[in-house]
CSV table of C-alpha atoms in Angstrom, one decimal:
chain,number,residue,atom,x,y,z
A,1,MET,CA,-61.6,-19.0,23.4
A,2,LYS,CA,-63.2,-15.7,22.2
A,3,ARG,CA,-63.8,-15.2,26.3
A,4,ASN,CA,-59.8,-15.7,27.3
A,5,SER,CA,-58.7,-13.0,24.1
A,6,HIS,CA,-61.5,-10.2,25.1
A,7,ARG,CA,-59.9,-10.4,28.7
A,8,SER,CA,-56.8,-10.0,27.9
A,9,CYS,CA,-57.3,-6.7,25.5
A,10,ASP,CA,-58.9,-5.6,28.0
A,11,VAL,CA,-56.5,-6.1,31.3
A,12,HIS,CA,-53.5,-5.1,28.2
A,13,GLY,CA,-55.6,-1.2,27.4
A,14,THR,CA,-56.4,-0.3,31.4
A,15,ALA,CA,-52.6,-1.4,31.7
A,16,ALA,CA,-51.6,1.0,29.3
A,17,LEU,CA,-54.5,3.4,30.1
A,18,ALA,CA,-53.1,3.2,33.9
A,19,THR,CA,-49.4,3.4,33.1
A,20,LEU,CA,-50.6,6.9,31.0
A,21,LEU,CA,-52.3,8.4,33.6
A,22,ILE,CA,-49.8,7.5,36.4
A,23,ALA,CA,-47.7,9.4,34.4
A,24,GLY,CA,-50.3,12.0,33.8
A,25,ALA,CA,-50.5,12.4,37.8
A,26,VAL,CA,-46.5,12.5,38.7
A,27,ALA,CA,-45.8,14.9,36.4
A,28,VAL,CA,-49.3,17.5,38.3
A,29,SER,CA,-47.4,16.6,41.1
A,30,THR,CA,-44.6,17.5,40.4
A,31,ALA,CA,-45.4,21.2,38.6
A,32,GLY,CA,-47.9,21.5,41.5
A,33,SER,CA,-45.5,21.0,44.5
A,34,SER,CA,-43.9,24.2,43.2
A,35,ALA,CA,-46.0,26.3,41.4
A,36,ALA,CA,-45.6,29.3,42.7
A,37,GLU,CA,-42.0,29.4,41.7
A,38,ARG,CA,-42.3,28.1,38.5
A,39,ASP,CA,-45.2,30.6,37.7
A,40,SER,CA,-42.7,33.2,38.6
A,41,ALA,CA,-39.8,32.0,36.4
A,42,ALA,CA,-42.0,31.2,34.0
A,43,ARG,CA,-42.9,34.7,33.4
A,44,ALA,CA,-39.2,36.2,34.0
A,45,ALA,CA,-37.6,34.0,31.3
A,46,ARG,CA,-40.9,33.9,29.6
A,47,ALA,CA,-41.0,29.6,28.6
A,48,LEU,CA,-42.9,27.1,30.2
A,49,GLU,CA,-40.8,23.2,30.4
A,50,GLY,CA,-42.7,20.5,31.1
A,51,THR,CA,-45.2,17.9,30.9
A,52,ALA,CA,-49.0,18.6,30.1
A,53,THR,CA,-51.8,16.1,30.5
A,54,ALA,CA,-55.0,16.5,28.6
A,55,HIS,CA,-58.1,14.1,29.3
A,56,LEU,CA,-60.3,15.5,25.7
A,57,SER,CA,-64.3,13.4,25.8
A,58,LEU,CA,-65.9,13.6,22.4
A,59,LEU,CA,-68.6,16.4,21.9
A,60,GLU,CA,-68.9,15.6,18.4
A,61,ALA,CA,-68.1,12.9,15.6
A,62,ASN,CA,-68.6,13.4,12.0
A,63,GLY,CA,-67.3,11.2,9.8
A,64,SER,CA,-63.4,11.5,10.5
A,65,GLU,CA,-63.4,14.5,11.8
A,66,LEU,CA,-63.3,14.8,15.5
A,67,ILE,CA,-64.1,17.6,17.7
A,68,GLU,CA,-63.0,17.0,21.7
A,69,SER,CA,-62.6,19.0,24.5
A,70,GLY,CA,-61.6,18.6,28.0
A,71,LYS,CA,-59.2,19.8,31.2
A,72,VAL,CA,-55.7,19.9,30.9
A,73,SER,CA,-53.0,19.7,33.7
A,74,GLY,CA,-49.9,20.0,34.6
A,75,ALA,CA,-47.2,22.7,33.3
A,76,LEU,CA,-50.2,24.6,31.6
A,77,SER,CA,-53.7,24.1,33.3
A,78,GLY,CA,-57.2,25.2,31.5
A,79,ARG,CA,-59.5,23.3,29.0
A,80,MET,CA,-58.5,22.3,26.0
A,81,ARG,CA,-60.9,22.0,22.2
A,82,ALA,CA,-59.0,20.0,19.8
A,83,ASP,CA,-60.5,19.7,16.1
A,84,LEU,CA,-59.3,16.2,15.2
A,85,HIS,CA,-58.9,14.4,11.9
A,86,THR,CA,-58.4,10.7,12.4
A,87,GLY,CA,-57.3,8.9,9.2
A,88,ALA,CA,-53.8,6.8,8.4
A,89,VAL,CA,-52.6,10.2,10.2
A,90,PHE,CA,-54.4,11.9,13.2
A,91,ALA,CA,-54.1,15.3,12.6
A,92,GLY,CA,-55.9,18.3,14.2
A,93,SER,CA,-55.9,21.8,15.4
A,94,PHE,CA,-56.4,22.8,19.5
A,95,THR,CA,-57.1,25.7,21.7
A,96,ILE,CA,-55.6,25.5,25.3
A,97,SER,CA,-57.8,28.2,27.5
A,98,THR,CA,-55.9,29.5,30.7
A,99,HIS,CA,-56.9,32.0,33.0
A,100,ALA,CA,-54.1,34.4,32.0
A,101,GLY,CA,-55.3,33.6,27.8
A,102,SER,CA,-55.1,31.2,24.9
A,103,ILE,CA,-52.6,28.4,23.2
A,104,ARG,CA,-53.6,27.5,19.7
A,105,GLY,CA,-51.5,24.6,17.7
A,106,ARG,CA,-51.5,22.2,15.3
A,107,GLY,CA,-50.6,18.8,16.0
A,108,THR,CA,-50.1,15.3,13.9
A,109,ALA,CA,-49.5,11.8,15.0
A,110,ARG,CA,-49.0,8.5,13.6
A,111,PRO,CA,-50.6,5.5,15.3
A,112,SER,CA,-47.3,3.6,17.9
A,113,GLU,CA,-46.4,0.0,17.1
A,114,GLU,CA,-47.5,-0.7,20.6
A,115,SER,CA,-51.0,-0.7,19.9
A,116,ARG,CA,-50.8,-4.0,19.0
A,117,GLY,CA,-54.8,-3.0,18.1
A,118,THR,CA,-56.5,-2.7,21.6
A,119,ARG,CA,-59.7,-0.9,21.7
A,120,TYR,CA,-56.7,1.6,23.0
A,121,GLU,CA,-55.4,2.9,20.2
A,122,SER,CA,-52.0,4.8,21.0
A,123,PHE,CA,-50.0,7.2,18.8
A,124,ARG,CA,-47.3,9.3,19.0
A,125,GLY,CA,-46.2,12.8,16.7
A,126,THR,CA,-45.4,16.5,17.3
A,127,LEU,CA,-47.9,19.7,18.1
A,128,VAL,CA,-46.6,22.7,16.7
A,129,VAL,CA,-47.7,25.9,19.0
A,130,LYS,CA,-48.5,29.1,16.5
A,131,GLY,CA,-49.9,32.2,19.0
A,132,GLY,CA,-53.0,32.5,21.2
A,133,THR,CA,-54.5,35.3,23.5
A,134,GLY,CA,-53.6,37.2,26.2
A,135,ARG,CA,-50.4,36.2,27.8
A,136,TYR,CA,-49.6,33.7,25.4
A,137,ALA,CA,-50.7,36.4,22.2
A,138,HIS,CA,-47.1,35.6,20.6
A,139,ALA,CA,-46.5,31.7,21.9
A,140,HIS,CA,-44.5,29.5,19.7
A,141,GLY,CA,-42.2,26.2,20.4
A,142,THR,CA,-42.6,22.8,19.4
A,143,ALA,CA,-43.1,19.5,21.6
A,144,GLY,CA,-43.9,16.0,21.4
A,145,LEU,CA,-47.0,14.4,22.2
A,146,TYR,CA,-48.0,11.2,23.0
A,147,GLY,CA,-51.7,10.2,23.3
A,148,VAL,CA,-53.9,7.0,23.7
A,149,PHE,CA,-58.0,6.8,22.1
A,150,ASP,CA,-59.8,4.9,23.6
A,151,SER,CA,-62.2,4.0,20.1
A,152,ARG,CA,-65.2,2.4,22.2
A,153,LYS,CA,-66.1,5.5,24.1
A,154,GLU,CA,-63.7,7.5,21.8
A,155,THR,CA,-62.3,9.7,24.4
A,156,LEU,CA,-58.7,10.6,24.2
A,157,ILE,CA,-56.1,11.1,26.4
A,158,VAL,CA,-52.9,13.5,25.1
A,159,GLN,CA,-49.8,14.2,27.2
A,160,THR,CA,-47.0,16.2,25.7
A,161,THR,CA,-43.4,15.1,26.3
A,162,VAL,CA,-40.1,17.0,25.7
A,163,GLY,CA,-40.7,20.5,24.2
A,164,THR,CA,-40.9,24.3,25.6
A,165,LEU,CA,-43.6,27.2,24.6
A,166,THR,CA,-42.4,30.3,24.6
A,167,TYR,CA,-44.3,33.3,24.8
B,1,MET,CA,-39.2,-42.0,-19.5
B,2,ARG,CA,-42.3,-40.3,-17.5
B,3,ARG,CA,-39.7,-37.4,-17.4
B,4,ALA,CA,-40.0,-37.3,-21.2
B,5,ARG,CA,-43.7,-37.5,-21.1
B,6,ASN,CA,-44.3,-35.5,-18.1
B,7,LEU,CA,-41.9,-32.8,-20.5
B,8,LEU,CA,-44.2,-34.0,-23.6
B,9,ALA,CA,-47.2,-33.1,-21.1
B,10,LEU,CA,-46.0,-29.4,-20.7
B,11,LEU,CA,-44.9,-28.2,-23.3
B,12,LEU,CA,-48.5,-29.7,-25.3
B,13,ALA,CA,-50.3,-28.0,-22.6
B,14,CYS,CA,-48.3,-24.3,-22.6
B,15,VAL,CA,-49.1,-24.5,-26.5
B,16,CYS,CA,-52.5,-25.1,-26.3
B,17,LEU,CA,-53.3,-22.6,-23.6
B,18,PRO,CA,-55.7,-20.2,-23.5
B,19,ALA,CA,-53.6,-16.6,-23.7
B,20,VAL,CA,-53.3,-14.5,-20.7
B,21,ALA,CA,-53.9,-11.5,-21.6
B,22,GLY,CA,-50.4,-9.5,-23.7
B,23,ALA,CA,-52.8,-6.1,-24.2
B,24,SER,CA,-53.8,-4.1,-20.7
B,25,GLN,CA,-56.6,-4.9,-18.4
B,26,SER,CA,-59.1,-2.5,-18.0
B,27,ALA,CA,-61.3,-2.5,-14.4
B,28,SER,CA,-64.2,-1.2,-13.5
B,29,LEU,CA,-65.1,-0.4,-10.0
B,30,HIS,CA,-68.7,-0.2,-7.7
B,31,VAL,CA,-69.4,1.3,-4.2
B,32,GLN,CA,-71.6,1.2,-1.9
B,33,PHE,CA,-72.7,1.9,1.4
B,34,THR,CA,-75.2,0.0,4.0
B,35,PRO,CA,-76.5,1.9,5.0
B,36,GLU,CA,-76.5,5.1,3.3
B,37,ARG,CA,-77.4,7.4,5.9
B,38,LEU,CA,-75.3,10.8,6.4
B,39,GLY,CA,-74.2,10.6,9.9
B,40,HIS,CA,-73.9,7.4,10.8
B,41,GLY,CA,-72.0,4.5,10.5
B,42,THR,CA,-72.4,2.0,7.9
B,43,THR,CA,-70.5,-0.7,5.6
B,44,VAL,CA,-68.6,0.0,2.4
B,45,GLU,CA,-69.3,-2.2,-0.4
B,46,VAL,CA,-66.7,-2.3,-3.4
B,47,THR,CA,-66.8,-4.5,-5.9
B,48,ALA,CA,-63.9,-4.4,-8.6
B,49,GLN,CA,-64.4,-5.9,-12.1
B,50,ILE,CA,-61.1,-7.0,-14.5
B,51,VAL,CA,-61.5,-7.3,-18.1
B,52,ALA,CA,-59.0,-8.7,-20.5
B,53,PRO,CA,-59.3,-7.6,-24.8
B,54,SER,CA,-60.7,-10.5,-26.7
B,55,GLY,CA,-62.4,-12.3,-23.5
B,56,ASP,CA,-59.1,-13.4,-22.8
B,57,VAL,CA,-57.6,-14.0,-19.3
B,58,PRO,CA,-56.3,-11.4,-17.9
B,59,SER,CA,-52.5,-11.2,-16.2
B,60,PRO,CA,-52.6,-12.0,-11.9
B,61,LEU,CA,-53.6,-9.1,-9.6
B,62,THR,CA,-50.0,-7.9,-8.1
B,63,GLU,CA,-51.6,-4.6,-6.1
B,64,LEU,CA,-54.5,-2.8,-5.4
B,65,ASP,CA,-54.5,0.8,-4.1
B,66,VAL,CA,-57.8,1.5,-3.0
B,67,HIS,CA,-58.6,5.7,-2.7
B,68,TYR,CA,-61.5,6.9,-0.6
B,69,PRO,CA,-62.6,10.1,0.5
B,70,ARG,CA,-61.4,10.9,3.5
B,71,GLU,CA,-64.1,12.1,5.1
B,72,LEU,CA,-64.7,8.6,5.7
B,73,GLY,CA,-64.3,7.7,9.8
B,74,PHE,CA,-62.1,4.6,9.4
B,75,ALA,CA,-60.5,5.3,12.6
B,76,VAL,CA,-63.3,5.8,14.7
B,77,SER,CA,-65.8,2.4,13.4
B,78,GLY,CA,-65.4,0.5,16.7
B,79,LEU,CA,-64.0,-2.2,14.2
B,80,GLY,CA,-60.6,-3.6,14.7
B,81,LEU,CA,-60.4,-3.4,18.6
B,82,ALA,CA,-58.1,-6.6,18.8
B,83,THR,CA,-56.0,-8.1,16.2
B,84,CYS,CA,-54.8,-11.3,14.3
B,85,SER,CA,-51.2,-12.1,13.3
B,86,GLN,CA,-50.6,-12.6,9.6
B,87,ALA,CA,-48.7,-15.9,10.9
B,88,ARG,CA,-51.5,-16.9,12.8
B,89,LEU,CA,-54.2,-16.5,10.1
B,90,GLU,CA,-52.2,-18.3,7.9
B,91,ALA,CA,-52.1,-21.5,10.0
B,92,ASP,CA,-55.1,-21.6,11.3
B,93,GLY,CA,-57.6,-19.2,9.5
B,94,PRO,CA,-59.8,-16.4,10.6
B,95,ALA,CA,-62.0,-18.6,13.2
B,96,VAL,CA,-59.1,-18.5,15.7
B,97,CYS,CA,-58.6,-14.5,15.7
B,98,PRO,CA,-60.5,-12.7,18.0
B,99,ALA,CA,-64.0,-11.7,17.3
B,100,GLU,CA,-62.9,-8.2,17.9
B,101,SER,CA,-60.3,-7.9,15.4
B,102,ARG,CA,-63.2,-9.3,12.2
B,103,MET,CA,-63.3,-6.0,10.0
B,104,GLY,CA,-65.7,-7.5,7.1
B,105,HIS,CA,-65.7,-9.9,4.6
B,106,GLY,CA,-65.9,-11.1,1.0
B,107,SER,CA,-65.2,-12.5,-2.4
B,108,ALA,CA,-63.2,-13.4,-5.4
B,109,LEU,CA,-63.7,-14.7,-8.7
B,110,VAL,CA,-60.4,-16.1,-10.2
B,111,GLN,CA,-59.7,-17.8,-13.3
B,112,ILE,CA,-57.7,-20.5,-14.3
B,113,PRO,CA,-56.6,-20.9,-17.9
B,114,THR,CA,-56.1,-24.7,-18.4
B,115,ALA,CA,-55.2,-26.2,-21.7
B,116,GLN,CA,-58.9,-27.6,-22.5
B,117,GLU,CA,-60.5,-24.4,-20.5
B,118,VAL,CA,-61.1,-21.6,-18.7
B,119,ILE,CA,-62.1,-22.5,-14.9
B,120,GLN,CA,-63.6,-20.2,-12.4
B,121,GLU,CA,-63.6,-20.2,-9.0
B,122,THR,CA,-64.8,-18.2,-5.7
B,123,ALA,CA,-62.6,-17.8,-3.2
B,124,GLU,CA,-63.9,-16.4,0.4
B,125,LEU,CA,-62.2,-13.7,2.2
B,126,ALA,CA,-62.2,-12.6,5.3
B,127,ILE,CA,-60.8,-9.1,6.8
B,128,VAL,CA,-59.1,-8.7,10.0
B,129,ARG,CA,-56.6,-5.9,11.7
B,130,GLY,CA,-53.5,-6.9,12.2
B,131,PRO,CA,-50.4,-5.4,13.9
B,132,ASN,CA,-49.3,-2.1,13.3
B,133,GLN,CA,-46.9,-1.5,10.2
B,134,ASP,CA,-44.3,1.0,10.3
B,135,GLY,CA,-47.2,3.3,12.2
B,136,HIS,CA,-49.7,2.6,9.7
B,137,LEU,CA,-52.8,0.5,10.6
B,138,ALA,CA,-53.0,-2.8,8.8
B,139,LEU,CA,-55.7,-4.9,7.4
B,140,LEU,CA,-55.2,-8.2,6.7
B,141,PHE,CA,-57.0,-10.1,4.2
B,142,TYR,CA,-57.3,-13.9,4.2
B,143,ALA,CA,-58.2,-15.5,1.4
B,144,SER,CA,-60.0,-19.5,1.2
B,145,GLY,CA,-60.7,-21.5,-2.3
B,146,THR,CA,-61.3,-24.9,-2.5
B,147,THR,CA,-61.8,-26.5,-5.9
B,148,PRO,CA,-60.2,-26.8,-7.5
B,149,VAL,CA,-57.3,-25.2,-6.4
B,150,SER,CA,-57.0,-25.2,-2.6
B,151,ALA,CA,-55.0,-22.4,-1.1
B,152,GLU,CA,-55.4,-20.1,1.8
B,153,PHE,CA,-53.1,-17.4,2.0
B,154,ALA,CA,-53.1,-14.2,3.7
B,155,PHE,CA,-51.6,-10.8,2.3
B,156,PRO,CA,-51.8,-7.3,4.4
B,157,GLY,CA,-53.1,-4.1,3.4
B,158,LEU,CA,-52.1,-0.4,4.8
B,159,LEU,CA,-54.1,2.6,5.9
B,160,LEU,CA,-51.6,5.4,4.1
B,161,ALA,CA,-52.3,9.3,2.8
B,162,GLY,CA,-54.1,9.4,-0.2
B,163,PRO,CA,-52.8,10.7,-3.5
B,164,ASP,CA,-54.4,14.0,-2.8
B,165,PRO,CA,-55.2,15.5,0.2
B,166,ASN,CA,-58.8,14.6,-0.6
B,167,HIS,CA,-57.9,11.4,-0.2
B,168,GLU,CA,-56.8,8.2,1.7
B,169,SER,CA,-55.5,4.8,0.7
B,170,ILE,CA,-55.7,1.3,1.5
B,171,ASP,CA,-52.7,-0.8,-0.3
B,172,ILE,CA,-53.0,-4.1,-0.8
B,173,ILE,CA,-49.8,-6.3,-2.6
B,174,ALA,CA,-51.5,-9.2,-4.2
B,175,PRO,CA,-49.7,-12.4,-3.7
B,176,LEU,CA,-49.6,-15.0,-6.9
B,177,VAL,CA,-51.0,-17.6,-6.2
B,178,PRO,CA,-50.4,-20.9,-8.1
B,179,SER,CA,-53.2,-23.0,-9.9
B,180,LEU,CA,-52.7,-26.2,-11.4
B,181,PRO,CA,-49.7,-27.5,-12.6
B,182,GLY,CA,-48.2,-26.3,-16.0
B,183,SER,CA,-50.9,-23.2,-16.0
B,184,PRO,CA,-50.6,-19.7,-15.1
B,185,ASP,CA,-51.2,-18.2,-11.7
B,186,VAL,CA,-54.5,-17.7,-11.0
B,187,SER,CA,-56.1,-14.1,-12.0
B,188,VAL,CA,-58.3,-12.3,-10.3
B,189,VAL,CA,-61.6,-11.1,-12.7
B,190,GLN,CA,-64.1,-10.2,-9.8
B,191,LEU,CA,-63.2,-8.8,-6.2
B,192,TYR,CA,-66.0,-8.2,-3.3
B,193,ALA,CA,-65.1,-6.6,-0.7
B,194,ALA,CA,-67.7,-5.3,2.4
B,195,LEU,CA,-65.6,-3.3,5.0
B,196,GLY,CA,-68.1,-2.7,8.2
B,197,PRO,CA,-70.3,-4.1,10.7
B,198,LEU,CA,-72.6,-6.2,8.1
B,199,GLY,CA,-73.0,-9.6,9.6
B,200,LEU,CA,-70.5,-8.8,12.1
B,201,PHE,CA,-70.8,-8.9,16.4
B,202,TYR,CA,-68.5,-8.1,19.0
B,203,TYR,CA,-68.5,-8.8,22.5
B,204,GLU,CA,-68.1,-6.6,25.5
B,205,HIS,CA,-68.5,-7.4,29.8
B,206,VAL,CA,-71.1,-5.7,31.0
B,207,ALA,CA,-71.9,-5.8,34.3
B,208,GLY,CA,-69.5,-9.3,34.4
B,209,GLU,CA,-71.3,-11.0,31.3
B,210,LEU,CA,-70.0,-10.8,27.8
B,211,VAL,CA,-72.6,-9.4,25.8
B,212,PRO,CA,-72.7,-9.2,21.9
B,213,TYR,CA,-73.2,-5.9,20.2
B,214,ARG,CA,-72.3,-4.7,16.5
B,215,PRO,CA,-69.9,-2.4,16.0
B,216,ARG,CA,-70.6,1.1,15.2
B,217,GLY,CA,-68.9,1.0,11.1
B,218,ILE,CA,-67.1,3.4,9.2
B,219,LEU,CA,-69.0,6.9,9.8
B,220,LEU,CA,-69.8,8.8,7.5
B,221,PRO,CA,-69.4,12.7,8.0
B,222,LYS,CA,-73.3,14.8,8.2
B,223,LYS,CA,-72.7,16.8,5.2
B,224,CYS,CA,-72.5,15.4,1.6
B,225,PRO,CA,-68.9,16.3,-0.3
B,226,HIS,CA,-69.2,18.2,-3.2
B,227,ARG,CA,-70.3,15.8,-6.3
B,228,GLY,CA,-70.3,13.1,-4.0
B,229,PHE,CA,-68.2,10.4,-2.3
B,230,LEU,CA,-65.4,9.6,-5.5
B,231,PHE,CA,-63.3,6.2,-4.7
B,232,ALA,CA,-60.8,5.6,-7.3
B,233,ALA,CA,-58.6,2.6,-7.3
B,234,GLU,CA,-55.5,1.5,-9.1
B,235,PHE,CA,-54.1,-2.2,-10.2
B,236,GLY,CA,-51.0,-3.6,-10.9
B,237,PHE,CA,-50.6,-6.7,-12.7
B,238,GLN,CA,-48.0,-9.3,-12.9
B,239,ASP,CA,-47.5,-8.2,-16.5
B,240,GLY,CA,-46.2,-4.8,-15.4
B,241,SER,CA,-49.6,-3.0,-16.5
B,242,HIS,CA,-52.3,-0.9,-14.6
B,243,ALA,CA,-55.4,-0.1,-14.7
B,244,ASN,CA,-57.5,2.7,-12.9
B,245,ALA,CA,-61.0,2.8,-12.4
B,246,GLN,CA,-63.2,5.1,-10.5
B,247,THR,CA,-67.2,5.6,-9.2
B,248,THR,CA,-68.3,8.1,-7.2
B,249,VAL,CA,-71.3,7.1,-4.4
B,250,PRO,CA,-74.2,9.9,-4.9
B,251,CYS,CA,-75.0,11.9,-1.9
B,252,PRO,CA,-77.9,10.1,0.1
B,253,ARG,CA,-81.3,11.9,0.8
B,254,ALA,CA,-81.6,12.8,3.6
B,255,GLY,CA,-83.6,10.4,5.7
B,256,ARG,CA,-82.7,7.8,2.9
B,257,LEU,CA,-82.5,4.4,4.2
B,258,PRO,CA,-82.4,1.7,1.9
B,259,ILE,CA,-84.8,-1.4,2.5
B,260,GLY,CA,-83.7,-4.4,4.6
B,261,SER,CA,-80.7,-2.0,5.9
B,262,ALA,CA,-79.7,-2.3,9.6
B,263,ARG,CA,-80.8,0.1,11.9
């Protein structure tokens, strides 16, 4: 009984992760196929649309506060560092560093109903971009976010959903 | 005739019953961490006591909100990696829930006033992870008592934003539990809940084998908050009254590890 329930949880969690990774991969490949055009269009319009996916690993845990960092790909590519409060509500600030400058912002999220309490806790929320450096010094915008937190390894996958970044 | 006799017995019982508190109850709260090491996982042990004036039986507890410091890493405790539904818990008890849904244990001392005396009973508590509710992490408390009142029931607690920016809350709606015929609902006078890995084992697959391990537990911050870890609780009772209690867990000294504590 114990074995079965454990296995079913793992399978459920892996499936959820796989779905997310595939979604992330599609986003990256779409972006990659027309990167030059998109880059030039974005520069002209000074706006970015699309999804970005971050795969973050734990750097430091301090009570309910986590510091995570990792690669971002998709509409933006670079590295992300996030300082997160993991409590009744997930909230935190992030910095995405790209070759053209950095983007700063904040986000909040709540556990999703579909989480069902596996080791992979999914959550949904919103993020707000509030400036940066270099090309993104005046960046602003909002986006939805979807994420999966692996409570065993304390890694995090965050994907932005619909949103626009203006800079 | 038999019905009349029952009615008479009920009336006499009402006349002779020890009073359930009419004046407000008071409550006290005690919290400890086991082990008590900053930067490490721990079990948070909460003990609440409810007292009615003049030795009366307190009014039955209907609501309990425990406010804990937001620095405590409940969500990153490694606890509650599976869930158990309230229906399953109520039908078959915690033994059928996945081991990885267990988050803690406890007990409740209750009083049942009868015509002759006030009877005490201890109920065992199991704490498991429930499915999220409206975007909130949910705990389920399962209480079981045998003598003199045999009852098993489950009730939820939700992790919510706290009353101030420094605290978060576990809000529990406690059900009324009928006692003996003709007696008031049972009254909780002491509640003990240990939320953490103390006494728990989870299982994970390692190289094809199912290996037991102890979840990390509620992560304490590396630095103690100013003036220690402040906990507070709000109690709501059937008679409409409320009571408040608070306590502070002092800052552990660096390297302090109580004798007999795990790890």
